[in-house]
Amino acid sequence: GGSSDDKVPLPNLQFFPQVLRDRIVASNFYGNLLVNQDFAECRESLLSCESLEPEVRGLNLDTAPSQFISIVYRLLNMKLTEGQLRSLLSNKQRLVRCAGFVFVRLGVHQDRYWELLGDALLDVEEFVPFPGKGGDKMSEGHFVEQLLTKEKYCDLSLP
């Protein structure tokens, strides 16, 4: 898909769940921090995420958008270039790669899933993507396979 300076088309971004979008944009984390971050800063912020869950429980047991999904949402609205997206997908840090996978699944046209995510399906290294949900291990390939085959990401409906 195009040269590395071309913007990645995101036809599926319009299907991002409205309620979650509103809650992300209204959050202090997004409004005070993320909205002013550039690509490199967002990539750094991913490294402090504790989980890949889209929502986390707050101190008062209300759920709030996670840092992870908030950063993915910020990246989706940043008009990444092809080169930036590929740098996420091939990053040494798993959290950054996983943000790239979720970015692709939430924003990019499904015709490009195999091109962008095919290599990741073969990754056998195990990790715990959702420590708040029982902490089951899965391989990175299995995580990507679930993104591609399931209709939901945790409780988040996928386009």
XYZ file of N, CA and C in Angstrom, residues 1-73:
219
model
N 0.741 -1.229 0.000
C 0.000 0.000 0.000
C 0.767 1.272 0.000
N 1.229 1.722 -1.175
C 1.765 3.078 -1.311
C 3.139 3.284 -0.709
N 3.668 4.486 -0.873
C 5.002 4.797 -0.366
C 4.915 5.065 1.130
N 6.069 5.081 1.781
C 6.063 5.161 3.243
C 5.592 6.520 3.749
N 5.526 7.531 2.879
C 5.038 8.846 3.316
C 3.539 9.028 3.085
N 2.919 8.084 2.369
C 1.475 8.177 2.141
C 0.738 7.982 3.459
N -0.367 8.708 3.619
C -1.204 8.515 4.799
C -1.952 7.185 4.655
N -2.114 6.484 5.769
C -2.842 5.221 5.765
C -4.335 5.528 5.695
N -5.049 5.036 4.680
C -6.502 5.255 4.656
C -7.173 4.446 5.765
N -8.126 5.066 6.453
C -8.792 4.427 7.588
C -10.315 4.419 7.405
N -10.791 3.647 6.429
C -12.244 3.662 6.165
C -13.078 3.155 7.330
N -12.501 2.327 8.203
C -13.292 1.755 9.295
C -13.346 2.633 10.543
N -12.576 3.732 10.545
C -12.541 4.568 11.746
C -13.935 5.091 12.096
N -14.769 5.304 11.084
C -16.128 5.816 11.342
C -16.957 4.851 12.190
N -16.538 3.589 12.257
C -17.286 2.590 13.031
C -16.780 2.453 14.461
N -15.801 3.285 14.833
C -15.298 3.226 16.212
C -16.475 3.527 17.139
N -16.679 2.698 18.184
C -17.883 2.867 19.021
C -17.999 4.275 19.607
N -19.143 4.901 19.335
C -19.348 6.304 19.693
C -19.226 6.545 21.196
N -19.790 5.629 21.984
C -19.766 5.820 23.437
C -18.329 5.803 23.949
N -17.548 4.836 23.453
C -16.153 4.756 23.884
C -15.378 5.975 23.400
N -15.620 6.382 22.161
C -14.961 7.571 21.621
C -15.230 8.778 22.518
N -16.486 8.974 22.893
C -16.848 10.122 23.729
C -16.154 10.046 25.084
N -16.079 8.837 25.646
C -15.459 8.678 26.966
C -13.951 8.883 26.895
N -13.343 8.440 25.800
C -11.898 8.670 25.638
C -11.619 10.162 25.559
N -12.354 10.841 24.677
C -12.103 12.266 24.436
C -12.364 13.084 25.700
N -13.309 12.627 26.528
C -13.644 13.352 27.751
C -12.664 13.073 28.900
N -11.828 12.061 28.746
C -10.945 11.682 29.856
C -9.806 12.683 30.031
N -9.349 12.793 31.273
C -8.213 13.682 31.550
C -6.961 13.214 30.821
N -6.766 11.899 30.793
C -5.569 11.341 30.151
C -5.492 11.795 28.690
N -6.626 11.727 28.002
C -6.646 12.123 26.591
C -6.551 13.640 26.452
N -7.428 14.343 27.182
C -7.525 15.791 27.010
C -6.297 16.564 27.485
N -5.670 16.080 28.563
C -4.533 16.814 29.125
C -3.198 16.354 28.575
N -3.158 15.153 28.030
C -1.861 14.596 27.662
C -1.814 14.165 26.200
N -2.652 13.169 25.877
C -2.524 12.533 24.563
C -2.771 13.480 23.406
N -3.754 14.361 23.586
C -4.167 15.184 22.454
C -3.014 16.049 21.951
N -2.033 16.290 22.818
C -0.880 17.109 22.415
C 0.343 16.277 22.031
N 0.221 14.952 22.099
C 1.389 14.118 21.818
C 1.544 13.837 20.324
N 2.787 13.800 19.893
C 3.055 13.411 18.514
C 3.270 11.898 18.457
N 3.585 11.414 17.274
C 3.694 9.975 17.069
C 4.716 9.336 18.010
N 5.909 9.918 18.089
C 6.969 9.338 18.917
C 6.566 9.324 20.396
N 5.891 10.369 20.845
C 5.466 10.438 22.250
C 4.381 9.405 22.545
N 3.460 9.230 21.606
C 2.424 8.209 21.784
C 3.056 6.819 21.867
N 4.027 6.600 21.012
C 4.712 5.298 21.006
C 5.377 5.058 22.371
N 5.994 6.102 22.928
C 6.600 5.998 24.254
C 5.540 5.736 25.325
N 4.413 6.420 25.226
C 3.345 6.264 26.226
C 2.841 4.824 26.277
N 2.870 4.138 25.137
C 2.398 2.754 25.110
C 3.200 1.872 26.058
N 4.468 2.204 26.250
C 5.336 1.354 27.054
C 4.945 1.343 28.521
N 4.152 2.324 28.947
C 3.734 2.342 30.351
C 2.360 1.689 30.553
N 1.751 1.188 29.482
C 0.459 0.502 29.629
C 0.670 -0.838 30.336
N -0.265 -1.166 31.210
C -0.152 -2.414 31.965
C -0.927 -3.541 31.321
N -1.789 -3.204 30.381
C -2.704 -4.201 29.832
C -3.169 -3.738 28.460
N -3.666 -4.682 27.659
C -4.211 -4.344 26.340
C -5.728 -4.242 26.384
N -6.299 -4.296 27.567
C -7.754 -4.199 27.677
C -8.220 -2.809 27.253
N -9.386 -2.739 26.607
C -9.888 -1.416 26.211
C -10.435 -0.607 27.383
N -10.850 -1.311 28.442
C -11.388 -0.589 29.595
C -10.752 -1.099 30.870
N -10.608 -0.214 31.836
C -10.049 -0.591 33.129
C -10.985 -0.093 34.220
N -10.963 -0.788 35.346
C -11.790 -0.365 36.477
C -11.074 0.703 37.272
N -11.786 1.757 37.559
C -11.218 2.823 38.377
C -11.328 2.481 39.851
N -10.901 3.393 40.691
C -10.931 3.173 42.133
C -12.365 3.025 42.639
N -13.295 3.714 41.988
C -14.697 3.637 42.422
C -15.453 2.565 41.640
N -14.705 1.655 41.017
C -15.254 0.515 40.284
C -15.965 0.876 38.988
N -16.001 2.135 38.645
C -16.508 2.482 37.319
C -15.452 2.090 36.294
N -15.916 1.721 35.108
C -14.929 1.440 34.081
C -14.572 2.736 33.364
N -13.341 2.790 32.938
C -12.849 3.947 32.195
C -12.057 3.413 31.003
N -11.971 4.199 29.926
C -11.144 3.762 28.797
C -9.700 3.579 29.266
N -9.072 2.505 28.840
C -7.690 2.245 29.244
C -6.733 3.201 28.545
N -5.552 3.336 29.121
C -4.509 4.105 28.439
C -4.248 3.513 27.058
N -4.233 2.177 26.995
C -3.915 1.502 25.735
C -4.897 1.902 24.627
N -6.200 1.760 24.876
C -7.175 2.047 23.815
C -7.200 3.551 23.525
N -6.932 4.367 24.542
C -6.899 5.818 24.329
C -5.747 6.193 23.394
N -4.603 5.542 23.570
C -3.455 5.826 22.702
C -3.734 5.321 21.283
N -4.329 4.131 21.167
C -4.680 3.626 19.831
C -5.634 4.605 19.149
N -6.617 5.114 19.915
C -7.571 6.074 19.350
C -6.847 7.347 18.894
